[in-house]
Amino acid sequence: MDASEVDVTAGLPSIEEMVYLDQPFDFTQLSLEQLEIEKLKLEIALRQEEIRKVRLDRRALEHMNAAAAAADKECDNVIHKIHVPKSHDSVQYVAGEALRDLDDPDVPVMLLDLDQLENQMKQWKDLLPRVIPYYAVKCNPDPMLVKTLYRLGSRFDCATVNEMRLVESILSAEMGAADAQDINKMMSSHVVYANPTKLPSHLVGARDLGVELLVADSASEIAKIAHYHPKAKLLLRLACVDNSAQCPMSAKFGASLGVTVTVLLEEAMNHGLNVVGVSFHVGSGCSDIHSLTKALVDAREVFDAAASRYGLKLSVLDIGGGFQGVDKEGSPVTFKSMSTVVNSLLDTLFPNPDEVQVIAEPGRYFACSPCALITKIYLKNVVVSAASRLPEVAGSAGISDEDTMDGGSSSTSSDELGERKLSSMTRLYLNDGVYGSFNCILYDHQEVWPEPLHEETEARGTQDAANPTHVLFGPTCDGFDTIMNGVTHLSEMDIGDHLLWRNMGAYTTAAATSFNGFDTPIYWYYRTTATTT
């Protein structure tokens, strides 16, 4: 028989069916000619299916969905209901309850107040009713936080395919669906791939997961998207004036108004891509309303240029992030004041909500205030010295070198020591540091502040305050692992005591490492009810 006449499909499963078979197919049933042809068929099919291999293994997807559903159910079961006495500080009281529940662990503990997360969403919907929030998963990818925001109506801004997979697992568990098509439809409507520079494999992953809304800010990125994800819906990212932002971004991301109009629009059209709108980001933790104003005006110009030059009717405006997690004391720029400006400009520049969908990418706005960190003091060391220089620190309380001491050697003579007053400072060693949650001091420019746990200090009473100056160190063997120096309000603290750090949910555990083998914080979820006593 001629090889071309062999019916290789007779009695054989398809390639996809082979993947799903519980038992391997018995190839001994085939003739040599069938085996040779089947071998060629397999080689060709495997090459064609290489990019789509994750989707082919549905059993793995089903296992992942089942595991996600189980984890989802387990998370729901560990939400603690805490009754806070009326006269007590809620976070302080909950911290004590969490430590008792966890049997005072040596690892740091991150409290997550789900009621406060709901309050943030309610405020968003009240003050920015037209703007759909796409939570920036990078800010804090804790599964409970992400899941709760989904239940509250949030969608998601993802920076990588791994963040998309996290969202997919949560959507799958919430939907109770294992059908990839259903999940892909949800991913399409609930995710923006907002990273302007994407790895090719992540573009393929986004495509296979059903994520369609993508951001680009350069001609080369547009060409890459056209190659790997030609059916994407494109947002062109504008650069912003963000000098006053806590974390400026325009030095790295965004194209000028001129380049966007004259280069990027044309490049996208030449590649046959579907440009649907404009995005910008005024910098994380923005404190300049004028930056937001200019960005919205520039976005309007791109909408107009797209219509006049190419006949494109853009329909999506992504105003990015930059919303403060907590209003800064004394600052005229608050979330409410920014919302007022945004609403006014949207009414003026994009008056028809039926024509333009407005979305945003808030991260710290949602994640910051619901979280508080509990750290434990595991060592206390009082150092007496005439030296006057501390090691380089990540955070500082604003104390000059002349006001601080360290325990290093000094070349000062004994006669000079006799003429100078010896000073002392206390080293407090905590179970979290700049390689863990306090990386936020280095990378996010955050100002942190420790509070003694009241129930510990009040039970002990006032202690001797002869050594008022403290330095707070993290646990690693790196001398740079220094959180704060010149701290003068912790004189009552001792080994085994705890410090409470509020507003620690944004860009903390998300970038924490296990350097030296130290554990990152464990999360403790709770809701509160106030009592009358």
Short mmCIF file of C-alpha atoms in Angstrom, two decimals:
data_model
loop_
_atom_site.label_atom_id
_atom_site.label_comp_id
_atom_site.label_asym_id
_atom_site.label_seq_id
_atom_site.Cartn_x
_atom_site.Cartn_y
_atom_site.Cartn_z
CA MET A 1 0.00 0.00 0.00
CA ASP A 2 1.27 3.46 -0.87
CA ALA A 3 2.02 5.56 2.20
CA SER A 4 -0.20 8.35 0.89
CA GLU A 5 -3.18 5.97 0.94
CA VAL A 6 -2.79 5.05 4.59
CA ASP A 7 -5.67 6.37 6.69
CA VAL A 8 -3.65 7.47 9.72
CA THR A 9 -6.77 8.60 11.54
CA ALA A 10 -8.40 5.19 11.48
CA GLY A 11 -8.72 4.02 15.05
CA LEU A 12 -6.45 6.78 16.30
CA PRO A 13 -7.24 9.57 18.74
CA SER A 14 -6.47 13.13 17.77
CA ILE A 15 -3.38 14.86 19.19
CA GLU A 16 -5.59 16.79 21.60
CA GLU A 17 -7.40 13.62 22.66
CA MET A 18 -4.08 11.93 23.36
CA VAL A 19 -3.26 14.66 25.82
CA TYR A 20 -6.42 13.99 27.78
CA LEU A 21 -6.31 10.18 27.79
CA ASP A 22 -5.99 8.69 31.25
CA GLN A 23 -4.01 5.78 29.74
CA PRO A 24 -1.32 6.13 27.03
CA PHE A 25 -2.35 5.01 23.56
CA ASP A 26 -1.07 1.56 22.60
CA PHE A 27 1.00 2.23 19.49
CA THR A 28 1.80 -1.49 19.13
CA GLN A 29 -1.54 -1.77 17.32
CA LEU A 30 -0.11 0.14 14.35
CA SER A 31 1.81 -1.12 11.32
CA LEU A 32 5.31 0.19 10.59
CA GLU A 33 3.91 2.43 7.86
CA GLN A 34 1.31 3.84 10.23
CA LEU A 35 3.94 4.38 12.91
CA GLU A 36 6.20 6.26 10.51
CA ILE A 37 3.39 8.51 9.33
CA GLU A 38 2.14 8.99 12.86
CA LYS A 39 5.62 10.00 13.95
CA LEU A 40 5.75 12.68 11.27
CA LYS A 41 2.27 13.81 12.18
CA LEU A 42 3.22 14.13 15.83
CA GLU A 43 6.39 16.11 15.09
CA ILE A 44 4.49 18.60 12.94
CA ALA A 45 1.64 18.92 15.40
CA LEU A 46 3.93 19.43 18.37
CA ARG A 47 5.73 22.26 16.61
CA GLN A 48 2.43 23.90 15.68
CA GLU A 49 1.08 23.53 19.19
CA GLU A 50 4.20 24.65 21.06
CA ILE A 51 2.95 28.13 21.83
CA ARG A 52 -0.46 26.81 22.88
CA LYS A 53 0.84 23.96 25.06
CA VAL A 54 -0.50 25.43 28.29
CA ARG A 55 -4.02 25.52 26.89
CA LEU A 56 -3.78 21.98 25.53
CA ASP A 57 -3.26 20.43 28.96
CA ARG A 58 -6.78 20.88 30.25
CA ARG A 59 -6.21 18.45 33.05
CA ALA A 60 -3.60 20.80 34.52
CA LEU A 61 -6.03 23.70 34.14
CA GLU A 62 -8.76 21.74 35.89
CA HIS A 63 -6.41 20.83 38.74
CA MET A 64 -5.38 24.48 39.04
CA ASN A 65 -9.00 25.62 39.09
CA ALA A 66 -9.86 23.02 41.72
CA ALA A 67 -6.91 24.08 43.84
CA ALA A 68 -7.85 27.73 43.44
CA ALA A 69 -11.42 26.97 44.48
CA ALA A 70 -10.19 25.08 47.54
CA ALA A 71 -7.82 27.89 48.47
CA ASP A 72 -10.60 30.39 47.89
CA LYS A 73 -12.89 28.51 50.25
CA GLU A 74 -10.11 28.20 52.82
CA CYS A 75 -9.46 31.96 52.68
CA ASP A 76 -13.15 32.64 53.32
CA ASN A 77 -12.99 30.36 56.34
CA VAL A 78 -10.14 32.31 57.95
CA ILE A 79 -11.73 35.75 57.97
CA HIS A 80 -11.80 36.62 61.66
CA LYS A 81 -14.79 38.47 63.09
CA ILE A 82 -13.54 40.80 65.83
CA HIS A 83 -15.75 42.70 68.28
CA VAL A 84 -13.87 45.88 69.21
CA PRO A 85 -14.80 47.61 72.48
CA LYS A 86 -16.07 51.12 71.86
CA SER A 87 -13.27 52.85 73.74
CA HIS A 88 -10.45 50.99 71.96
CA ASP A 89 -8.39 51.84 68.91
CA SER A 90 -9.60 49.29 66.36
CA VAL A 91 -6.25 48.41 64.76
CA GLN A 92 -4.44 48.25 68.10
CA TYR A 93 -7.11 45.94 69.51
CA VAL A 94 -7.11 43.68 66.45
CA ALA A 95 -3.31 43.44 66.57
CA GLY A 96 -3.50 41.97 70.05
CA GLU A 97 -6.19 39.52 68.99
CA ALA A 98 -4.16 38.41 65.97
CA LEU A 99 -1.04 37.75 68.04
CA ARG A 100 -3.03 35.64 70.48
CA ASP A 101 -4.68 33.73 67.65
CA LEU A 102 -1.29 33.01 66.06
CA ASP A 103 0.39 32.21 69.39
CA ASP A 104 2.81 35.16 69.11
CA PRO A 105 4.76 33.98 66.05
CA ASP A 106 8.35 34.91 65.26
CA VAL A 107 7.32 35.92 61.73
CA PRO A 108 5.89 39.38 61.01
CA VAL A 109 2.11 39.63 60.64
CA MET A 110 0.19 41.72 58.12
CA LEU A 111 -3.34 42.60 59.17
CA LEU A 112 -5.85 43.09 56.33
CA ASP A 113 -9.06 44.91 57.23
CA LEU A 114 -11.66 43.82 54.67
CA ASP A 115 -14.15 46.39 55.97
CA GLN A 116 -11.69 49.17 55.20
CA LEU A 117 -11.18 47.73 51.72
CA GLU A 118 -14.94 47.96 51.20
CA ASN A 119 -14.90 51.54 52.51
CA GLN A 120 -12.28 52.47 49.91
CA MET A 121 -14.39 51.00 47.12
CA LYS A 122 -17.51 52.77 48.37
CA GLN A 123 -15.65 56.08 48.42
CA TRP A 124 -14.36 55.46 44.89
CA LYS A 125 -17.84 54.78 43.54
CA ASP A 126 -19.25 57.80 45.38
CA LEU A 127 -16.59 60.26 44.21
CA LEU A 128 -15.67 58.82 40.79
CA PRO A 129 -18.87 57.14 39.62
CA ARG A 130 -17.92 57.26 35.95
CA VAL A 131 -14.43 55.76 36.35
CA ILE A 132 -14.11 51.96 36.39
CA PRO A 133 -11.26 50.88 38.72
CA TYR A 134 -8.77 48.34 37.40
CA TYR A 135 -6.79 47.46 40.52
CA ALA A 136 -3.01 47.43 39.93
CA VAL A 137 -2.19 43.88 41.03
CA LYS A 138 1.51 44.72 41.30
CA CYS A 139 0.79 46.92 44.32
CA ASN A 140 -0.28 43.99 46.48
CA PRO A 141 -1.15 40.64 44.87
CA ASP A 142 -2.50 39.03 48.04
CA PRO A 143 -5.22 36.62 46.81
CA MET A 144 -7.77 37.62 49.45
CA LEU A 145 -7.33 41.30 48.62
CA VAL A 146 -7.66 40.65 44.88
CA LYS A 147 -10.67 38.38 45.35
CA THR A 148 -12.45 40.85 47.63
CA LEU A 149 -11.91 43.67 45.15
CA TYR A 150 -13.35 41.50 42.38
CA ARG A 151 -16.43 40.86 44.49
CA LEU A 152 -16.73 44.61 45.06
CA GLY A 153 -16.73 45.28 41.31
CA SER A 154 -13.09 45.96 40.53
CA ARG A 155 -11.32 44.88 37.38
CA PHE A 156 -7.56 44.44 37.11
CA ASP A 157 -4.41 46.05 35.73
CA CYS A 158 -1.81 43.33 35.18
CA ALA A 159 1.88 43.82 34.42
CA THR A 160 2.84 40.22 33.60
CA VAL A 161 1.34 36.92 32.56
CA ASN A 162 1.85 35.66 36.12
CA GLU A 163 -0.42 38.39 37.46
CA MET A 164 -2.94 37.45 34.78
CA ARG A 165 -2.82 33.84 35.92
CA LEU A 166 -3.49 34.94 39.48
CA VAL A 167 -6.54 36.87 38.32
CA GLU A 168 -7.61 33.96 36.13
CA SER A 169 -7.46 31.53 39.06
CA ILE A 170 -9.60 33.85 41.18
CA LEU A 171 -12.14 34.47 38.42
CA SER A 172 -12.32 30.75 37.75
CA ALA A 173 -12.94 29.95 41.41
CA GLU A 174 -15.54 32.70 41.71
CA MET A 175 -17.32 31.65 38.52
CA GLY A 176 -17.17 27.97 39.39
CA ALA A 177 -16.35 27.35 35.74
CA ALA A 178 -13.65 25.19 34.19
CA ASP A 179 -14.55 26.12 30.62
CA ALA A 180 -11.61 28.02 29.15
CA GLN A 181 -13.83 30.02 26.79
CA ASP A 182 -15.96 31.38 29.63
CA ILE A 183 -12.86 32.34 31.60
CA ASN A 184 -11.26 33.97 28.56
CA LYS A 185 -14.36 36.11 28.04
CA MET A 186 -14.11 37.30 31.64
CA MET A 187 -10.40 38.00 31.27
CA SER A 188 -11.10 40.01 28.14
CA SER A 189 -13.54 42.28 29.96
CA HIS A 190 -11.74 42.41 33.32
CA VAL A 191 -8.02 42.87 32.56
CA VAL A 192 -5.86 45.55 30.98
CA TYR A 193 -2.27 44.57 30.20
CA ALA A 194 -0.93 47.99 31.13
CA ASN A 195 2.81 47.32 31.12
CA PRO A 196 4.07 49.32 28.09
CA THR A 197 7.06 46.98 27.59
CA LYS A 198 6.14 43.31 27.33
CA LEU A 199 8.10 40.09 27.04
CA PRO A 200 7.12 38.12 23.92
CA SER A 201 6.17 35.06 25.96
CA HIS A 202 3.92 37.22 28.13
CA LEU A 203 2.23 38.62 25.04
CA VAL A 204 1.53 35.07 23.90
CA GLY A 205 0.27 34.24 27.38
CA ALA A 206 -2.02 37.26 27.39
CA ARG A 207 -3.40 36.26 24.01
CA ASP A 208 -4.06 32.69 25.12
CA LEU A 209 -5.73 33.85 28.33
CA GLY A 210 -8.09 36.10 26.39
CA VAL A 211 -6.60 39.43 27.49
CA GLU A 212 -7.18 41.89 24.65
CA LEU A 213 -6.70 45.42 26.04
CA LEU A 214 -2.99 46.32 25.82
CA VAL A 215 -0.89 49.47 26.26
CA ALA A 216 2.00 50.60 24.03
CA ASP A 217 4.19 53.69 23.95
CA SER A 218 6.68 53.03 21.12
CA ALA A 219 6.78 51.96 17.49
CA SER A 220 8.83 48.86 18.32
CA GLU A 221 6.31 47.75 20.95
CA ILE A 222 3.49 48.21 18.45
CA ALA A 223 5.36 46.03 15.93
CA LYS A 224 5.90 43.36 18.59
CA ILE A 225 2.22 43.36 19.54
CA ALA A 226 1.25 43.08 15.87
CA HIS A 227 3.43 39.98 15.56
CA TYR A 228 2.42 38.14 18.75
CA HIS A 229 -1.08 39.46 19.46
CA PRO A 230 -2.50 40.92 16.23
CA LYS A 231 -6.10 41.00 17.52
CA ALA A 232 -5.22 43.17 20.52
CA LYS A 233 -7.09 46.35 21.35
CA LEU A 234 -4.51 49.07 21.77
CA LEU A 235 -4.20 52.00 24.16
CA LEU A 236 -1.46 54.52 23.33
CA ARG A 237 0.32 55.79 26.44
CA LEU A 238 1.14 59.47 26.81
CA ALA A 239 4.03 60.78 28.89
CA CYS A 240 3.09 63.09 31.78
CA VAL A 241 4.63 65.84 33.86
CA ASP A 242 5.06 63.91 37.11
CA ASN A 243 7.91 65.63 38.96
CA SER A 244 5.90 65.89 42.18
CA ALA A 245 4.80 62.25 42.24
CA GLN A 246 5.98 59.90 44.98
CA CYS A 247 7.26 57.59 42.23
CA PRO A 248 7.65 59.39 38.85
CA MET A 249 7.32 57.22 35.74
CA SER A 250 7.55 59.42 32.65
CA ALA A 251 11.33 59.07 32.41
CA LYS A 252 10.70 55.41 31.60
CA PHE A 253 7.23 55.23 30.09
CA GLY A 254 5.03 57.21 27.73
CA ALA A 255 5.37 59.04 24.43
CA SER A 256 5.05 62.77 23.88
CA LEU A 257 1.84 64.17 22.48
CA GLY A 258 3.55 64.87 19.14
CA VAL A 259 5.02 61.38 18.79
CA THR A 260 1.73 59.77 19.77
CA VAL A 261 -0.20 61.68 17.11
CA THR A 262 2.36 61.61 14.27
CA VAL A 263 4.16 58.28 14.81
CA LEU A 264 2.31 55.81 17.03
CA LEU A 265 -1.13 56.20 15.48
CA GLU A 266 0.30 55.73 11.99
CA GLU A 267 2.46 52.78 13.08
CA ALA A 268 -0.54 51.03 14.58
CA MET A 269 -2.62 51.66 11.46
CA ASN A 270 0.16 50.34 9.21
CA HIS A 271 0.25 47.12 11.23
CA GLY A 272 -3.51 46.74 11.10
CA LEU A 273 -3.93 47.03 14.86
CA ASN A 274 -7.14 48.18 16.49
CA VAL A 275 -6.39 51.39 18.41
CA VAL A 276 -9.25 51.95 20.86
CA GLY A 277 -7.99 54.66 23.17
CA VAL A 278 -5.38 56.53 25.18
CA SER A 279 -3.74 55.93 28.54
CA PHE A 280 -1.48 57.93 30.86
CA HIS A 281 -0.09 57.70 34.39
CA VAL A 282 0.72 60.82 36.41
CA GLY A 283 3.06 58.90 38.73
CA SER A 284 2.36 56.79 41.78
CA GLY A 285 1.25 58.91 44.71
CA CYS A 286 0.57 62.03 42.64
CA SER A 287 0.23 65.31 44.54
CA ASP A 288 -0.07 67.72 41.62
CA ILE A 289 -3.54 68.29 40.21
CA HIS A 290 -2.05 70.29 37.32
CA SER A 291 -0.29 67.13 36.06
CA LEU A 292 -3.64 65.38 35.87
CA THR A 293 -5.23 68.35 34.13
CA LYS A 294 -2.57 68.52 31.41
CA ALA A 295 -2.70 64.77 30.83
CA LEU A 296 -6.46 64.85 30.27
CA VAL A 297 -6.16 67.80 27.87
CA ASP A 298 -3.44 65.95 25.91
CA ALA A 299 -5.60 62.84 25.78
CA ARG A 300 -8.43 64.86 24.25
CA GLU A 301 -6.03 66.04 21.53
CA VAL A 302 -5.12 62.45 20.66
CA PHE A 303 -8.82 61.53 20.43
CA ASP A 304 -9.37 64.46 18.06
CA ALA A 305 -6.27 63.71 15.95
CA ALA A 306 -7.25 60.06 15.58
CA ALA A 307 -10.65 61.11 14.29
CA SER A 308 -9.45 63.84 11.93
CA ARG A 309 -6.41 62.02 10.48
CA TYR A 310 -7.50 58.39 10.39
CA GLY A 311 -11.24 58.41 10.92
CA LEU A 312 -10.81 56.51 14.19
CA LYS A 313 -13.42 56.91 16.89
CA LEU A 314 -11.51 56.13 20.08
CA SER A 315 -13.66 54.81 22.91
CA VAL A 316 -11.44 54.12 25.95
CA LEU A 317 -9.65 56.59 28.22
CA ASP A 318 -7.32 55.11 30.84
CA ILE A 319 -6.38 57.78 33.41
CA GLY A 320 -3.89 55.47 35.14
CA GLY A 321 -3.04 55.50 38.82
CA GLY A 322 -1.46 58.03 41.14
CA PHE A 323 -4.28 58.17 43.68
CA GLN A 324 -3.04 58.49 47.26
CA GLY A 325 -3.75 55.64 49.64
CA VAL A 326 -4.09 58.01 52.58
CA ASP A 327 -4.57 61.76 52.41
CA LYS A 328 -1.42 63.48 53.65
CA GLU A 329 -1.97 65.68 56.68
CA GLY A 330 -1.92 69.35 55.75
CA SER A 331 -1.84 68.70 52.00
CA PRO A 332 -4.46 70.50 49.89
CA VAL A 333 -4.44 67.56 47.47
CA THR A 334 -6.78 64.86 48.72
CA PHE A 335 -8.59 62.04 46.98
CA LYS A 336 -11.76 64.11 47.15
CA SER A 337 -10.11 67.18 45.60
CA MET A 338 -8.53 65.08 42.83
CA SER A 339 -11.89 63.44 42.15
CA THR A 340 -13.55 66.83 41.82
CA VAL A 341 -10.99 67.89 39.22
CA VAL A 342 -11.27 64.61 37.31
CA ASN A 343 -15.06 64.75 37.17
CA SER A 344 -15.05 68.36 36.02
CA LEU A 345 -12.51 67.72 33.27
CA LEU A 346 -14.28 64.57 32.10
CA ASP A 347 -17.55 66.49 31.85
CA THR A 348 -15.79 69.16 29.78
CA LEU A 349 -13.44 67.10 27.60
CA PHE A 350 -15.31 63.78 27.32
CA PRO A 351 -18.92 64.75 28.01
CA ASN A 352 -20.65 61.68 26.57
CA PRO A 353 -20.16 58.59 28.78
CA ASP A 354 -21.83 56.43 26.14
CA GLU A 355 -19.05 57.24 23.69
CA VAL A 356 -15.99 57.04 25.97
CA GLN A 357 -15.45 54.46 28.70
CA VAL A 358 -13.17 55.84 31.42
CA ILE A 359 -11.01 53.46 33.43
CA ALA A 360 -8.22 53.91 35.99
CA GLU A 361 -5.43 51.82 37.55
CA PRO A 362 -5.51 52.52 41.31
CA GLY A 363 -3.10 50.48 43.39
CA ARG A 364 -2.10 52.11 46.66
CA TYR A 365 -5.53 53.77 46.92
CA PHE A 366 -7.03 50.35 47.68
CA ALA A 367 -4.12 48.47 49.25
CA CYS A 368 -2.51 51.01 51.57
CA SER A 369 -4.92 51.81 54.40
CA PRO A 370 -6.54 48.36 54.92
CA CYS A 371 -3.18 46.85 55.97
CA ALA A 372 -1.14 47.20 59.15
CA LEU A 373 2.12 45.39 59.90
CA ILE A 374 3.07 43.88 63.27
CA THR A 375 6.79 43.39 63.90
CA LYS A 376 8.43 41.75 66.90
CA ILE A 377 11.49 42.97 68.81
CA TYR A 378 13.69 39.92 69.23
CA LEU A 379 16.85 41.65 70.51
CA LYS A 380 17.65 44.85 72.40
CA ASN A 381 21.18 46.15 72.80
CA VAL A 382 22.14 49.36 74.63
CA VAL A 383 25.38 50.76 73.24
CA VAL A 384 27.45 53.41 75.03
CA SER A 385 29.96 55.22 72.86
CA ALA A 386 31.63 58.52 72.09
CA ALA A 387 31.46 57.90 68.36
CA SER A 388 29.05 59.99 66.35
CA ARG A 389 28.09 58.14 63.23
CA LEU A 390 25.43 55.56 62.49
CA PRO A 391 25.57 53.06 59.65
CA GLU A 392 23.90 54.16 56.43
CA VAL A 393 20.18 53.73 56.82
CA ALA A 394 17.28 53.13 54.49
CA GLY A 395 14.97 55.31 56.56
CA SER A 396 15.75 58.22 58.83
CA ALA A 397 13.86 60.20 61.42
CA GLY A 398 15.76 63.30 60.44
CA ILE A 399 18.50 63.09 63.07
CA SER A 400 21.92 64.53 62.25
CA ASP A 401 25.14 62.59 62.70
CA GLU A 402 25.94 64.69 65.76
CA ASP A 403 22.79 63.46 67.49
CA THR A 404 23.38 59.71 67.01
CA MET A 405 25.83 57.05 68.12
CA ASP A 406 27.03 53.66 67.05
CA GLY A 407 29.00 50.96 68.76
CA GLY A 408 32.05 51.02 66.50
CA SER A 409 35.62 51.71 67.53
CA SER A 410 36.81 55.29 67.92
CA SER A 411 40.17 56.98 67.65
CA THR A 412 39.18 59.45 70.36
CA SER A 413 41.80 59.56 73.14
CA SER A 414 41.04 58.83 76.78
CA ASP A 415 41.69 62.48 77.64
CA GLU A 416 39.11 63.59 75.08
CA LEU A 417 36.64 61.05 76.44
CA GLY A 418 37.07 62.52 79.85
CA GLU A 419 36.13 65.94 78.51
CA ARG A 420 33.15 64.69 76.44
CA LYS A 421 29.86 63.34 77.70
CA LEU A 422 29.37 59.71 76.71
CA SER A 423 26.14 59.09 74.84
CA SER A 424 24.06 55.97 74.45
CA MET A 425 21.60 54.57 71.99
CA THR A 426 19.56 51.39 71.87
CA ARG A 427 19.57 48.97 69.00
CA LEU A 428 16.25 47.24 68.47
CA TYR A 429 16.26 44.24 66.11
CA LEU A 430 12.95 43.45 64.38
CA ASN A 431 11.75 40.39 62.48
CA ASP A 432 11.14 42.43 59.31
CA GLY A 433 13.40 44.87 57.48
CA VAL A 434 14.32 46.54 54.21
CA TYR A 435 14.69 43.19 52.45
CA GLY A 436 11.13 42.44 53.53
CA SER A 437 8.16 44.77 53.93
CA PHE A 438 10.30 47.85 54.50
CA ASN A 439 11.66 47.72 50.98
CA CYS A 440 8.94 50.35 50.55
CA ILE A 441 11.34 52.90 52.10
CA LEU A 442 13.87 52.30 49.35
CA TYR A 443 11.71 51.70 46.30
CA ASP A 444 8.45 53.46 47.07
CA HIS A 445 9.84 56.39 49.08
CA GLN A 446 7.42 55.73 51.91
CA GLU A 447 7.60 57.32 55.33
CA VAL A 448 6.89 54.75 58.03
CA TRP A 449 6.14 55.19 61.72
CA PRO A 450 6.15 52.59 64.53
CA GLU A 451 3.63 52.49 67.37
CA PRO A 452 4.14 50.46 70.54
CA LEU A 453 1.42 47.90 71.07
CA HIS A 454 -0.61 49.60 73.78
CA GLU A 455 -1.71 46.52 75.67
CA GLU A 456 1.95 45.57 76.19
CA THR A 457 3.24 48.96 77.33
CA GLU A 458 0.18 49.79 79.43
CA ALA A 459 0.35 46.46 81.25
CA ARG A 460 4.01 47.00 82.10
CA GLY A 461 3.78 50.64 83.08
CA THR A 462 6.29 53.44 82.47
CA GLN A 463 9.90 52.31 82.13
CA ASP A 464 13.18 54.11 82.63
CA ALA A 465 13.70 56.48 79.70
CA ALA A 466 17.43 56.98 80.27
CA ASN A 467 18.23 55.69 76.75
CA PRO A 468 15.76 57.57 74.56
CA THR A 469 17.49 57.22 71.18
CA HIS A 470 16.75 54.04 69.24
CA VAL A 471 17.86 52.53 65.96
CA LEU A 472 15.57 49.96 64.34
CA PHE A 473 17.31 47.18 62.43
CA GLY A 474 15.93 44.41 60.24
CA PRO A 475 16.88 40.77 60.83
CA THR A 476 19.35 40.08 58.01
CA CYS A 477 23.14 40.00 58.20
CA ASP A 478 23.43 43.11 56.01
CA GLY A 479 24.41 46.25 57.92
CA PHE A 480 22.32 48.30 55.50
CA ASP A 481 19.20 46.54 56.78
CA THR A 482 18.32 49.57 58.89
CA ILE A 483 14.75 50.82 59.04
CA MET A 484 14.99 54.01 61.12
CA ASN A 485 17.42 55.84 63.37
CA GLY A 486 17.03 58.64 65.87
CA VAL A 487 13.73 57.25 67.15
CA THR A 488 12.90 58.76 70.54
CA HIS A 489 9.42 57.49 71.44
CA LEU A 490 10.15 53.81 72.12
CA SER A 491 11.84 53.99 75.52
CA GLU A 492 9.42 51.48 77.04
CA MET A 493 10.03 48.74 74.48
CA ASP A 494 11.72 45.47 75.39
CA ILE A 495 12.53 42.06 73.91
CA GLY A 496 9.35 40.24 72.90
CA ASP A 497 7.36 43.46 72.47
CA HIS A 498 5.70 44.38 69.20
CA LEU A 499 5.53 47.46 66.99
CA LEU A 500 2.50 48.36 64.89
CA TRP A 501 2.96 50.05 61.51
CA ARG A 502 -0.21 51.41 59.86
CA ASN A 503 -0.94 51.89 56.16
CA MET A 504 1.51 49.22 55.04
CA GLY A 505 -0.40 47.45 52.27
CA ALA A 506 1.04 49.18 49.20
CA TYR A 507 4.31 48.05 47.62
CA THR A 508 5.50 46.26 50.77
CA THR A 509 5.01 42.49 50.77
CA ALA A 510 4.66 42.62 46.98
CA ALA A 511 8.41 43.24 46.66
CA ALA A 512 9.53 41.50 49.86
CA THR A 513 12.22 38.82 49.62
CA SER A 514 13.28 35.91 51.81
CA PHE A 515 16.91 37.09 51.84
CA ASN A 516 18.95 35.17 54.43
CA GLY A 517 16.05 32.74 54.66
CA PHE A 518 13.78 35.02 56.69
CA ASP A 519 10.04 34.66 56.23
CA THR A 520 7.89 37.35 54.70
CA PRO A 521 4.78 38.40 56.66
CA ILE A 522 1.81 36.11 57.06
CA TYR A 523 -1.58 37.69 56.33
CA TRP A 524 -4.37 37.77 58.90
CA TYR A 525 -7.78 38.77 57.51
CA TYR A 526 -10.50 40.32 59.61
CA ARG A 527 -13.72 42.28 59.84
CA THR A 528 -14.80 44.26 62.88
CA THR A 529 -17.97 45.14 64.74
CA ALA A 530 -18.03 47.80 67.44
CA THR A 531 -19.53 47.05 70.84
CA THR A 532 -21.16 49.52 73.20
CA THR A 533 -18.81 48.83 76.09
#
